[in-house]
Coordinates of C-alpha atoms and ligand atoms in Angstrom, one line a residue:
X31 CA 30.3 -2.9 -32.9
X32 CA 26.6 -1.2 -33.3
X33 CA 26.2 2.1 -33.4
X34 CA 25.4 3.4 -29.5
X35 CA 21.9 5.1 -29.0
X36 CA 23.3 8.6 -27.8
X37 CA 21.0 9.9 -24.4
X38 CA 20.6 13.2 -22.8
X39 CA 19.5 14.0 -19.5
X40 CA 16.7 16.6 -18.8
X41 CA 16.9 19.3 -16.1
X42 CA 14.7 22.4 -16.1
X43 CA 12.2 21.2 -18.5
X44 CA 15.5 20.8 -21.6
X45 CA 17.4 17.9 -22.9
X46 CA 21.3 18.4 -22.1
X47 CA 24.2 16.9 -22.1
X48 CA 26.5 17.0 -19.2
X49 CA 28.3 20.5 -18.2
X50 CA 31.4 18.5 -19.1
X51 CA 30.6 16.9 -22.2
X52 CA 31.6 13.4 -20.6
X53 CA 29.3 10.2 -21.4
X54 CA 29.6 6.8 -20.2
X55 CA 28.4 3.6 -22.0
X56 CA 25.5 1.5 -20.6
X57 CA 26.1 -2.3 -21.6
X58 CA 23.4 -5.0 -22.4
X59 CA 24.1 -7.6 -20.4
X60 CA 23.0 -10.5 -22.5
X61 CA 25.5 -9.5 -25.1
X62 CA 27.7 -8.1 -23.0
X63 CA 28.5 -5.0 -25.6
X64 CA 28.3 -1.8 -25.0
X65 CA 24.9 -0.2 -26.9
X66 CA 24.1 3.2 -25.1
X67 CA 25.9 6.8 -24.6
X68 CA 24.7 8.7 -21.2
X69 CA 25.4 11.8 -19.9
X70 CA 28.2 11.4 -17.2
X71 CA 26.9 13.8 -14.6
X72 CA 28.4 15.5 -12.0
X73 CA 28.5 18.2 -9.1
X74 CA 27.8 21.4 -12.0
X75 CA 25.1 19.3 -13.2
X76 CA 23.4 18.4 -10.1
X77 CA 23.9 22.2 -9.2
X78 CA 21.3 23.1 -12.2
X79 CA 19.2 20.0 -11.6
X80 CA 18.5 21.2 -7.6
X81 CA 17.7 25.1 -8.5
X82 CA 15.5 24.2 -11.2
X83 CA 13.6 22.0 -8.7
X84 CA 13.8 24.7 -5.6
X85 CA 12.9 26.9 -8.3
X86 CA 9.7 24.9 -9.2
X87 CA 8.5 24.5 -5.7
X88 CA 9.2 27.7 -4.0
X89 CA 7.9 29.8 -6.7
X90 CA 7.6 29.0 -9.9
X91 CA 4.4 27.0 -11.6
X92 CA 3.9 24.1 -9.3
X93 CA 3.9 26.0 -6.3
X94 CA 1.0 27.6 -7.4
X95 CA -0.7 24.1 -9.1
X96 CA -3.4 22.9 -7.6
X97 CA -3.8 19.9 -5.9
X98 CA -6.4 19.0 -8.0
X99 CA -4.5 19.9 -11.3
X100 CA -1.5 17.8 -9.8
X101 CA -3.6 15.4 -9.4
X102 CA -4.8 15.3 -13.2
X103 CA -1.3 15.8 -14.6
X104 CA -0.3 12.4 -12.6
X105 CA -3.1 10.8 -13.9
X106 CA -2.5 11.7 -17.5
X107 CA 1.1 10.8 -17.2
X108 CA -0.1 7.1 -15.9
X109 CA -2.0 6.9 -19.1
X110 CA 1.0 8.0 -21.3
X111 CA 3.3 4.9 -19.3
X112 CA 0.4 2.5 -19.8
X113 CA 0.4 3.2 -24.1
X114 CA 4.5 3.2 -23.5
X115 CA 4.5 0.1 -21.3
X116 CA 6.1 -2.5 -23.9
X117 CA 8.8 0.4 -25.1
X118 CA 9.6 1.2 -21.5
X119 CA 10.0 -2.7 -20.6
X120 CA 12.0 -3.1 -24.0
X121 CA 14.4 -0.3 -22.8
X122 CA 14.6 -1.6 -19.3
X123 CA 15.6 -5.5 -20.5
X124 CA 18.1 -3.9 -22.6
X125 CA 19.6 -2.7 -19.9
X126 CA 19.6 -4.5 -16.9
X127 CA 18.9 -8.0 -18.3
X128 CA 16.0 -8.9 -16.7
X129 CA 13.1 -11.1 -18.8
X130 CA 11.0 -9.6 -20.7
X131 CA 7.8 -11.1 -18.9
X132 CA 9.0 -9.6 -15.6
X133 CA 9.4 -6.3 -16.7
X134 CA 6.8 -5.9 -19.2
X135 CA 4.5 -6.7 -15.8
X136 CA 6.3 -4.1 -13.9
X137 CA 5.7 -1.3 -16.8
X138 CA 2.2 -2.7 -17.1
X139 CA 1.5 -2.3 -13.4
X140 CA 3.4 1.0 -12.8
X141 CA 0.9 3.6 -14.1
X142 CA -1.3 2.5 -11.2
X143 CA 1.4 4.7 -8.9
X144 CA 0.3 7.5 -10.7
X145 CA -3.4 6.4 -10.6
X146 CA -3.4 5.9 -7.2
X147 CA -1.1 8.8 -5.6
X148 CA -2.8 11.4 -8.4
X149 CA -6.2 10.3 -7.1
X150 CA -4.5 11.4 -3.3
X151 CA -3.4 14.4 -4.4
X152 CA -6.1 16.4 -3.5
X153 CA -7.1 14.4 -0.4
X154 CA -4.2 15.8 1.6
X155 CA -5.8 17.7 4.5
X156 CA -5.3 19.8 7.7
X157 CA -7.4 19.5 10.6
X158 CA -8.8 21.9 12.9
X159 CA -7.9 21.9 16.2
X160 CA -9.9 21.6 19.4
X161 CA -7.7 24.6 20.8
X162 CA -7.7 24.7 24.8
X163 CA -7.5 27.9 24.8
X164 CA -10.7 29.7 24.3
X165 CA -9.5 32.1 22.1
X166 CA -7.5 30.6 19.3
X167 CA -8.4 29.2 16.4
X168 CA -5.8 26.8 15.3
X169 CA -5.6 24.4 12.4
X170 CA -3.3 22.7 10.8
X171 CA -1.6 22.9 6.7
X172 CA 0.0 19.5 5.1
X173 CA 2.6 21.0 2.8
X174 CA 5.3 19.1 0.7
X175 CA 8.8 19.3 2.4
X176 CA 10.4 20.8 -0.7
X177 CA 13.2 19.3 -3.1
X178 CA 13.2 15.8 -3.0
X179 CA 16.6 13.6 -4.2
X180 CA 15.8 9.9 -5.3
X181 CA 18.4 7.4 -5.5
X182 CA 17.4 4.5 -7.5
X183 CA 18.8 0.9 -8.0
X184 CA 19.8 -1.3 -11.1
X185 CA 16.6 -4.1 -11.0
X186 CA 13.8 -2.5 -11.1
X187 CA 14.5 1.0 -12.4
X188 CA 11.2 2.9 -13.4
X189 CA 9.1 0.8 -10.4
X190 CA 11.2 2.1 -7.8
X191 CA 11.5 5.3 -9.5
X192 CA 7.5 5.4 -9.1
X193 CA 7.4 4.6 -5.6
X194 CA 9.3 7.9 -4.4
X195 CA 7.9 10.1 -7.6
X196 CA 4.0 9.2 -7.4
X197 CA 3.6 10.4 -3.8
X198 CA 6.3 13.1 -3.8
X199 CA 4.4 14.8 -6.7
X200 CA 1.3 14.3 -4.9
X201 CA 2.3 16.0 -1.6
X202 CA 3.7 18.9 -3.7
X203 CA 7.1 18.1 -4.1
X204 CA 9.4 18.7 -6.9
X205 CA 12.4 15.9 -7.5
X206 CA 16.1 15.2 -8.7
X207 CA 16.5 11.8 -9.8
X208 CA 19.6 9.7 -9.9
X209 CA 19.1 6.6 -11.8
X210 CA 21.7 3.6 -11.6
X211 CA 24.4 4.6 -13.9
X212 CA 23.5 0.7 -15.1
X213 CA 20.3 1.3 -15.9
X214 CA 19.3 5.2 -16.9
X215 CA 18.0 4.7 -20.0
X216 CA 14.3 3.8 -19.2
X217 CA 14.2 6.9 -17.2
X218 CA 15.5 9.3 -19.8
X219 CA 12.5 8.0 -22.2
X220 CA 10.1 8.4 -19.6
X221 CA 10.9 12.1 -19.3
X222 CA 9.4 12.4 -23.3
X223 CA 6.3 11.0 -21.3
X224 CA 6.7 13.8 -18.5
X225 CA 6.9 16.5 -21.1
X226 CA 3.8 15.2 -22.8
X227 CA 2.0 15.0 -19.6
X228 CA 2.8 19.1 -19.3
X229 CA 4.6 19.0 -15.8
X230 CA 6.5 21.9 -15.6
X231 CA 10.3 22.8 -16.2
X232 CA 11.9 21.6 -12.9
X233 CA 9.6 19.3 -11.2
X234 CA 11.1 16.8 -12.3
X235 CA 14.8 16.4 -13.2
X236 CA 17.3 13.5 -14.2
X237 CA 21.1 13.6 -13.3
X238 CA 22.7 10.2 -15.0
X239 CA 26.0 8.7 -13.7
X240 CA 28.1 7.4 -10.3
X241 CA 26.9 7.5 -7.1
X242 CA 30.1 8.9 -6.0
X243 CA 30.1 12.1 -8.8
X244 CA 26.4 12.7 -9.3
X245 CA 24.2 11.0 -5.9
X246 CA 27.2 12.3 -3.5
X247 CA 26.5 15.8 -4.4
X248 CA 22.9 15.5 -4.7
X249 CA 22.6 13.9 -1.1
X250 CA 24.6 16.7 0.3
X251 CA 23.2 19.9 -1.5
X252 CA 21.7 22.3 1.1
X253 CA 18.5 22.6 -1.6
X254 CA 17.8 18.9 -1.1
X255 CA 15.3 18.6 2.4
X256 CA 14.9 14.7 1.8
X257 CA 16.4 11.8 0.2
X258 CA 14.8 8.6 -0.8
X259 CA 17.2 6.2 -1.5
X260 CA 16.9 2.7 -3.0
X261 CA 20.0 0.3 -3.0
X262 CA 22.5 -1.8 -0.8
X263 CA 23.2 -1.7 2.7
X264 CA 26.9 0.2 2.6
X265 CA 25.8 2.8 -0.2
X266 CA 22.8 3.3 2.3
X267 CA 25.0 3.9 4.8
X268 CA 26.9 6.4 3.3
X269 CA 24.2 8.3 2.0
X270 CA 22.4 8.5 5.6
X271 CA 25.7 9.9 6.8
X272 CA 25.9 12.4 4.0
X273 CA 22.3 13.1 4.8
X274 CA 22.4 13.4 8.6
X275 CA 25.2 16.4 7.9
X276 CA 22.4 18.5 6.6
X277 CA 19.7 16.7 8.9
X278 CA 17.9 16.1 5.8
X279 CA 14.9 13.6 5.9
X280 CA 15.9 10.7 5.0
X281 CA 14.1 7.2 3.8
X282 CA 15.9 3.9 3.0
X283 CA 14.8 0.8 0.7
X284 CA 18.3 -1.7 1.4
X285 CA 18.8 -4.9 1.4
X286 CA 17.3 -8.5 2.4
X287 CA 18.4 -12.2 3.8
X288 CA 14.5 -13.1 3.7
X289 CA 13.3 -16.5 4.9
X290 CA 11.2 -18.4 2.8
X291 CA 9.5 -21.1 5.6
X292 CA 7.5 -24.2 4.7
X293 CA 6.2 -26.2 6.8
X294 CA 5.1 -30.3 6.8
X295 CA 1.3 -28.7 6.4
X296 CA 1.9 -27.0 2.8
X297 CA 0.7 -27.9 -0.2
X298 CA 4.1 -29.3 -2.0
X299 CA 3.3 -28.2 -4.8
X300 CA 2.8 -24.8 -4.4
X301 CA 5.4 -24.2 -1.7
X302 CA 7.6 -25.6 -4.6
X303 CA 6.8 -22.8 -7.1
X304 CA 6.9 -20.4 -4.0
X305 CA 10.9 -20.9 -3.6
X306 CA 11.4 -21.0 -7.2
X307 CA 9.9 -17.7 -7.5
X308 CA 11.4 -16.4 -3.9
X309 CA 14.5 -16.9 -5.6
X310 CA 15.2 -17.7 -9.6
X311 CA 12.8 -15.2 -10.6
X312 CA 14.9 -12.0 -11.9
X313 CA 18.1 -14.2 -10.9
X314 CA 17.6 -13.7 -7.9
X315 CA 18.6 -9.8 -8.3
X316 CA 15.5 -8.8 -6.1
X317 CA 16.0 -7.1 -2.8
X318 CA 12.7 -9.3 -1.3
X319 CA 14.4 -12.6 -2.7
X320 CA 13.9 -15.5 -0.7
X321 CA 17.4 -16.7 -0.4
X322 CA 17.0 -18.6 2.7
X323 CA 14.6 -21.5 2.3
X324 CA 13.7 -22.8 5.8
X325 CA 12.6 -26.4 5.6
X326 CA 10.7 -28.4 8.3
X327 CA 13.0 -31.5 9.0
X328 CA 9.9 -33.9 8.5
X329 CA 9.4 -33.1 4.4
X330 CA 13.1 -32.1 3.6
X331 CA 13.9 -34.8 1.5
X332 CA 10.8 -35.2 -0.3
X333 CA 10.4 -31.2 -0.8
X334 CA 14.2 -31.2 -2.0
X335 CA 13.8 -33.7 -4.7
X336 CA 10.6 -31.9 -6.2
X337 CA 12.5 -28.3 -5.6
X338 CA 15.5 -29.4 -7.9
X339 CA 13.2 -31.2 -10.3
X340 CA 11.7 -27.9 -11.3
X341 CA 14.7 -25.6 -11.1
X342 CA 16.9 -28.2 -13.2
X343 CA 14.2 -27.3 -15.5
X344 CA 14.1 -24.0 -15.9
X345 CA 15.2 -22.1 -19.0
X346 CA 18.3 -20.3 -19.5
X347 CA 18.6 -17.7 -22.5
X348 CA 17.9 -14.1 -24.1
X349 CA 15.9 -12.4 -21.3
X350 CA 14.2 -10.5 -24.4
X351 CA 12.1 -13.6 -25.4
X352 CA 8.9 -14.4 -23.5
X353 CA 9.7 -18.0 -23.1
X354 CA 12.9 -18.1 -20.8
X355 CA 13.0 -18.2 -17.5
X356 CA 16.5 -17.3 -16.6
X357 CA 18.5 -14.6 -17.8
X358 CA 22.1 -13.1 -17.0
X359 CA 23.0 -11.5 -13.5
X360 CA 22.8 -8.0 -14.3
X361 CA 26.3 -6.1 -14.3
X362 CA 29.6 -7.3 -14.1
X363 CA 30.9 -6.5 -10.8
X364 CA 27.2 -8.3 -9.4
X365 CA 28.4 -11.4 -11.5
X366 CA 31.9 -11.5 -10.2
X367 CA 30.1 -11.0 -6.5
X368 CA 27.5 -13.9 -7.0
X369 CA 30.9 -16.6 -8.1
X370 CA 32.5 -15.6 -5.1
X371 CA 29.7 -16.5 -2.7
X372 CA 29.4 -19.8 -4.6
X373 CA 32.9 -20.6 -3.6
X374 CA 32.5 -19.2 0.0
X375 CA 29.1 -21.4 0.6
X376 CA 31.6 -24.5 -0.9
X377 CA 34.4 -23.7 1.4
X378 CA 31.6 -23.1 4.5
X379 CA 30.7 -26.5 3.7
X380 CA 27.4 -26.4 2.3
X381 CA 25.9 -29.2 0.0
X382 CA 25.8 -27.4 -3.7
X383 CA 22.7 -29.8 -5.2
X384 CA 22.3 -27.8 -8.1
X385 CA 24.2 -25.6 -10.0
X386 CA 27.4 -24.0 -8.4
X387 CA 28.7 -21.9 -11.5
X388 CA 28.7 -19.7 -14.4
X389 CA 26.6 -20.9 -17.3
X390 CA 27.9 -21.3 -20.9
X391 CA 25.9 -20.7 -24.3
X392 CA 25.5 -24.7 -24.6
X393 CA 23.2 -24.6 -21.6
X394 CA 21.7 -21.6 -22.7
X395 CA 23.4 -19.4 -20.9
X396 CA 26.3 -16.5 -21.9
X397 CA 28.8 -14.5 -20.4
X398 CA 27.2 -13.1 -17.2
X399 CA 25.2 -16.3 -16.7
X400 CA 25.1 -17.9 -13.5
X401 CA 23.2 -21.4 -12.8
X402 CA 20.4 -21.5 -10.8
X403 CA 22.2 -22.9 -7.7
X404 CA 21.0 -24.6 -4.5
X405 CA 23.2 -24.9 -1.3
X406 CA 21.6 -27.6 1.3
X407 CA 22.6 -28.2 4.6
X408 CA 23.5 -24.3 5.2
X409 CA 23.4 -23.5 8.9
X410 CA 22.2 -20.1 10.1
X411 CA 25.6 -19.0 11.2
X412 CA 27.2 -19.2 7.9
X413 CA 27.9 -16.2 5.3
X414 CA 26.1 -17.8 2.8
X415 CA 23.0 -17.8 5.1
X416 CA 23.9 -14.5 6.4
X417 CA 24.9 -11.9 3.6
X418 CA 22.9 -11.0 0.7
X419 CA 24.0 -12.3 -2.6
X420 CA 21.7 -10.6 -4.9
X421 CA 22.2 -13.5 -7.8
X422 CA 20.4 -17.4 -8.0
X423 CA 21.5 -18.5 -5.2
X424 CA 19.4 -20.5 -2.9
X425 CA 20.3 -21.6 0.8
X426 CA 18.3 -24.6 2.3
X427 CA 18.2 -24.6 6.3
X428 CA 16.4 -27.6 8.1
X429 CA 13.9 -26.7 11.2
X430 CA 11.5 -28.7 13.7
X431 CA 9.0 -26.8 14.6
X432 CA 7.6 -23.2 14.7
X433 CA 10.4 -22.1 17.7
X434 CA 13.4 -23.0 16.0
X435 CA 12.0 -21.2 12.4
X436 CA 10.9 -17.7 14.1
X437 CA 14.3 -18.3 15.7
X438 CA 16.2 -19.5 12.6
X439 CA 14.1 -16.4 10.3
X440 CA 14.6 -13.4 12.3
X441 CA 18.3 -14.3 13.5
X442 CA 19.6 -12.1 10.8
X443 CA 20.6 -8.3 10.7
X444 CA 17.9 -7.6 7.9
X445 CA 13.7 -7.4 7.7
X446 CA 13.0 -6.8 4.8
X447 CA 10.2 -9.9 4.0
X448 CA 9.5 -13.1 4.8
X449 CA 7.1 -16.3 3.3
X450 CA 5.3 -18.8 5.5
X451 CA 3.6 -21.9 3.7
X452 CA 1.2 -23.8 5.7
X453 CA -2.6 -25.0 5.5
X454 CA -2.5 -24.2 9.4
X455 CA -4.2 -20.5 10.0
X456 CA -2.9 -20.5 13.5
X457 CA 0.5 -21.4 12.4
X458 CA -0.1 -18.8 9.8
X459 CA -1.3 -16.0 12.4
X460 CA 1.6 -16.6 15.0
X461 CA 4.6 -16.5 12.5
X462 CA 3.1 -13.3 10.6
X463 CA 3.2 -11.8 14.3
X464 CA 6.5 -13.2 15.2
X465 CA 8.9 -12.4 12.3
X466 CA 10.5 -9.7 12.4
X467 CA 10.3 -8.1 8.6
X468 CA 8.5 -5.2 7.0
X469 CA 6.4 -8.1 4.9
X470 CA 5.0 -11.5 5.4
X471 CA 3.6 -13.4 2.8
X472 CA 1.4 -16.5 3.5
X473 CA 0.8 -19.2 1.0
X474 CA 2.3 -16.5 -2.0
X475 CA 5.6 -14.7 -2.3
X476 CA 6.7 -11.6 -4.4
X477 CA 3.4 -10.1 -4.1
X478 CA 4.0 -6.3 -4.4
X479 CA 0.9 -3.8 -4.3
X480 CA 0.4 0.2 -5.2
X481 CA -1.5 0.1 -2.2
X482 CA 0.0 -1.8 0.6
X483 CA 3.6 -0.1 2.2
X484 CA 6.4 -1.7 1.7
X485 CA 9.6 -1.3 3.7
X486 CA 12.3 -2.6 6.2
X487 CA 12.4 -3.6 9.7
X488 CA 16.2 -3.9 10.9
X489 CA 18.8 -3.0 8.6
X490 CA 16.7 -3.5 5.7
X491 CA 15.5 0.1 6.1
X492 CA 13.5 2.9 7.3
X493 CA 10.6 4.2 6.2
X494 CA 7.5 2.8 4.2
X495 CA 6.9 3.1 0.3
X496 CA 3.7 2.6 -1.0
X497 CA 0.0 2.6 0.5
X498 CA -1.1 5.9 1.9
X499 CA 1.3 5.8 4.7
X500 CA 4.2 6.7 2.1
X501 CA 2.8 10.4 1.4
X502 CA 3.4 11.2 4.4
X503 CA 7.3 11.1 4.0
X504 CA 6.9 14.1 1.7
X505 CA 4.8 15.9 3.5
X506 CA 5.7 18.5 7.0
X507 CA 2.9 19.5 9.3
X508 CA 2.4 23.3 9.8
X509 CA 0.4 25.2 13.0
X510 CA -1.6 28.2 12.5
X511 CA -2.6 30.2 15.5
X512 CA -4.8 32.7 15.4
X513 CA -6.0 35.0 18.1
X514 CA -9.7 35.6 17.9
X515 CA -9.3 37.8 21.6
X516 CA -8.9 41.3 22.4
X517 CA -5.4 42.7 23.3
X518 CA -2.2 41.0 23.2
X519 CA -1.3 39.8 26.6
X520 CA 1.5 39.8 29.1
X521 CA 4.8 40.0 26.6
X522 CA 6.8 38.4 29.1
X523 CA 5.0 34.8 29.8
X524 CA 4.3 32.2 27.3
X525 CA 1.3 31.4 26.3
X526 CA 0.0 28.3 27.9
X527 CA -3.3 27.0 28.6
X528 CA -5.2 28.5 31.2
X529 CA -2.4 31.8 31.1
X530 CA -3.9 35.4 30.4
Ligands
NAD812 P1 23.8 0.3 -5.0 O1 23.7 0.7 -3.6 O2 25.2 0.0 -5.5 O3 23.3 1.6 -5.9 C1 22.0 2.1 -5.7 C2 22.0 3.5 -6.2 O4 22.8 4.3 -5.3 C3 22.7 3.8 -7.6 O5 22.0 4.8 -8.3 C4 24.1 4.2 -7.2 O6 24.7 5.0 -8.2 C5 23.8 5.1 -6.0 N1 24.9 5.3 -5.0 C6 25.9 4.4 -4.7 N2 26.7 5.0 -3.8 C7 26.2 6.2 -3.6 C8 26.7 7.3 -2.7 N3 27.8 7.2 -2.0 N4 26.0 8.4 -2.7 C9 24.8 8.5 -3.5 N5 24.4 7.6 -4.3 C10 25.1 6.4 -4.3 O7 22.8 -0.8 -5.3 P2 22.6 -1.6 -6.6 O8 23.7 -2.6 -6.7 O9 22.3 -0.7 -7.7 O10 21.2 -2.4 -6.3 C11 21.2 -3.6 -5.6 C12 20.8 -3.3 -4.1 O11 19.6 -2.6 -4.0 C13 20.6 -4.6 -3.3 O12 21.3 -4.6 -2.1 C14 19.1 -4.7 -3.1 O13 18.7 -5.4 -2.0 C15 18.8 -3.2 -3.0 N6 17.3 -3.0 -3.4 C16 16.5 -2.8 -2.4 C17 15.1 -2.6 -2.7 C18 14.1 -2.3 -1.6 O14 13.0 -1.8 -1.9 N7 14.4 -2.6 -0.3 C19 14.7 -2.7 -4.0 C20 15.6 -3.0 -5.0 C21 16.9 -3.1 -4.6

């Protein structure tokens, strides 16, 4: 076996190893061997992480930063990610197994968080008050709502990351971050890029390991006011929970069952690609996958012949080479979990047209390798059309008309996004009104921007990411008063308008 590449975490501005010397190893999943040492964190650990983070935002250096200089420092550390990019992508495939082409986009793309937020920094203002009563002046501060935890998942680590960091930094905050204890490598290089930027000790801090040992303890520590959280629906749960004990703000990224619609109108072709990419890209291990495929009765056949054409087509292999298309499902348990809802859509009694299995090395494939796999003739009410899978799993549902697909797309407990193809702008117009999800894509899918929010309706969440509209879940409004009168008043009555 290969040497591992031996990590440490970072808290207060040092490289450490845990409190308790433990480690865990992070496996590559294309290989399926073992080929990094982390830091196996825990509640002593998160202890330091959270007091060198109250530390940096109650008094030490970033409290008194300016916005301004925040600002800068974001910008310079966007420029240090865009020269890392390829290295950070590298890391990132190594460890969760996704292509190369996806994530070297995603590290491409991500310094524009810290373009974007940096350049906001320093925008964040109070306003003045039209007081009604005559003698107060009263405005209003935007200050940062203090220690920030951020829970992150396996897919997508330093994007996600990036989408809580940029605008906490922003507003002022400092942060704790808890990476997937699949995938904390990425992050751990990206704190070299932190130093180099010159943030100071405790801004920003990294505890690696289980959400149970290290994120439990971070949710619940009094320090923390807010938690961002990124990741399924039950450890969501349990982490707003844990959260609502210390009425902590809280903000939720989960989960999605997200209808991908096409109607008679489309252009075939590109409604094709559209499901392809709704749900093979990154195996399907994307939170905004289109796993249900809603097609109108009138083009099924003809849309289903073309559909398997293409994904019987695409490439299986080492997600570290540009060409293939496929790669493994990231961690074992995931793998296990995607098999199983093969064989529960088979036992529902949906159609498997494609796929339907794991995928061995002759067809490119390796040992957590699953098929690109299409189910038709799901029904609505069935699990497979109902839970999310988080693997290559496609569900085709039949429709007639624009009733029975608003019906079909939002009867599900999640929101998260949904895809309409159609030539038709009214069509267009009335479904983006009607369905019920945080994003609607017309004529595209897996269109993600720095500068449009992102979140859940339903269970897929609360809050938004991204866009201007995300700063202001790091951010708390305060109300100064001041008397410009003579004298103080009667002690003993409030003072309301039109009072003294
Ligand atoms: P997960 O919920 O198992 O883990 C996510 C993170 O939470 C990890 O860092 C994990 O260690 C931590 N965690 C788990 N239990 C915890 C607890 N009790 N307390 C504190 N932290 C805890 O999710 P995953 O398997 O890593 O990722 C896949 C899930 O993430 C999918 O459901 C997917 O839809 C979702 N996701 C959502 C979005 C979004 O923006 N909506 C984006 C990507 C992924």
């Amino acid at each position: 076996m290969a040497k591992l590449k031996k990590f440490q975490t970072h808290i207060g501005g040092k490289w450490c190893d845990a409190e308790s010397g433990n480690t865990f190893e992070s496996e590559d999943p294309y290989t399926g061997e073992p080929w990094a040492l982390i830091p196996k964190c825990d509640e002593a650990d998160v202890n330091k992480a959270v007091d060198a983070a109250y530390d940096a935002w109650d008094s030490g250096t970033w409290a008194e930063t300016t916005a301004t200089a925040r600002g800068r420092m974001m910008r310079k550390l966007g420029d240090l990610i865009a020269e890392n990019a390829e290295m950070l992508a590298e890391i990132e495939v190594r460890d969760n197994g996704k292509l190369i082409s996806e994530m070297s986009a995603q590290c491409k793309y991500l310094p524009e968080w810290y373009y974007y937020y940096g350049g906001l920094a320093d925008k964040i203002t109070g306003t003045v008050i039209a007081s009604d009563k005559p003698d107060t002046f009263n405005y209003t501060l935007r200050e940062p709502v203090g220690v920030c935890a951020m829970i992150v998942p396996w897919n997508s680590p330093l994007l996600l990351v990036g989408w809580k960091l940029a605008p906490a930094l922003a507003a002022g905050c400092t942060c704790v971050i808890k990476p997937s204890e699949f995938t904390s490598a990425s992050l751990l290089e990206f704190m070299k890029l932190v130093d180099e930027a010159g943030f100071p000790p405790g801004v920003i801090n990294v505890v690696t390991g289980t959400g149970k040992e290290a994120g439990e303890p971070l949710v619940t520590h009094p320090k923390v006011a807010k938690v961002a959280f990124t990741g399924g629906g039950l450890s969501g749960r349990r982490v707003y929970e844990l959260a609502a004990k210390g009425l902590k703000k809280v903000s939720l990224e989960l989960g999605g069952k997200s209808p991908n619609i096409v109607f008679d109108d489309c252009i075939l072709e590109d409604a094709v690609n559209g499901a392809i990419s709704g749900i093979f890209a990154a195996s399907g291990q994307t939170c905004i996958a289109g796993s249900r495929l809603l097609v109108q009765e009138s083009i099924h056949d003809e849309f289903m012949e073309k559909l398997i054409e293409v994904a019987s087509q695409a490439r299986m292999g080492d997600p570290k080479l540009t060409e293939t298309q496929v790669g493994p499902v990231t961690t074992p348990p995931q793998y296990e979990k995607v098999l199983d809802y093969i064989g529960i859509a088979k036992d529902e009694g949906a159609t498997c047209v494609l796929g339907g299995g794991p995928a061995g090395a002759d067809e490119g494939g390796g040992k957590y390798f699953v098929k690109p796999t299409i189910f038709d003739n799901v029904t609505n009410d069935m699990r497979i059309a109902q839970e999310e899978v988080f693997g290559p799993v496609l569900s085709v549902i039949k429709f007639k008309d624009e009733e029975e697909a608003i019906a079909i797309g939002n009867d599900v407990v999640y929101g998260l996004a949904a895809g309409v193809w159609t030539q038709n702008l009214k069509r267009a117009t009335i479904m983006a009104k009607r369905l019920r999800a945080g994003t609607v894509w017309i004529n595209t899918y897996r269109a993600v921007s720095v500068t449009s929010p992102f979140g859940g309706y339903k269970q897929s969440g609360i809050g938004r990411e991204n866009g201007q509209e995300a700063i202001e879940q790091y951010l708390q409004t305060k109300s100064v008063m001041i008397n410009t009168a003579e004298g103080s008043g009667n002690p003993f009555v409030m003072k309301v308008a039109g009072s003294d």
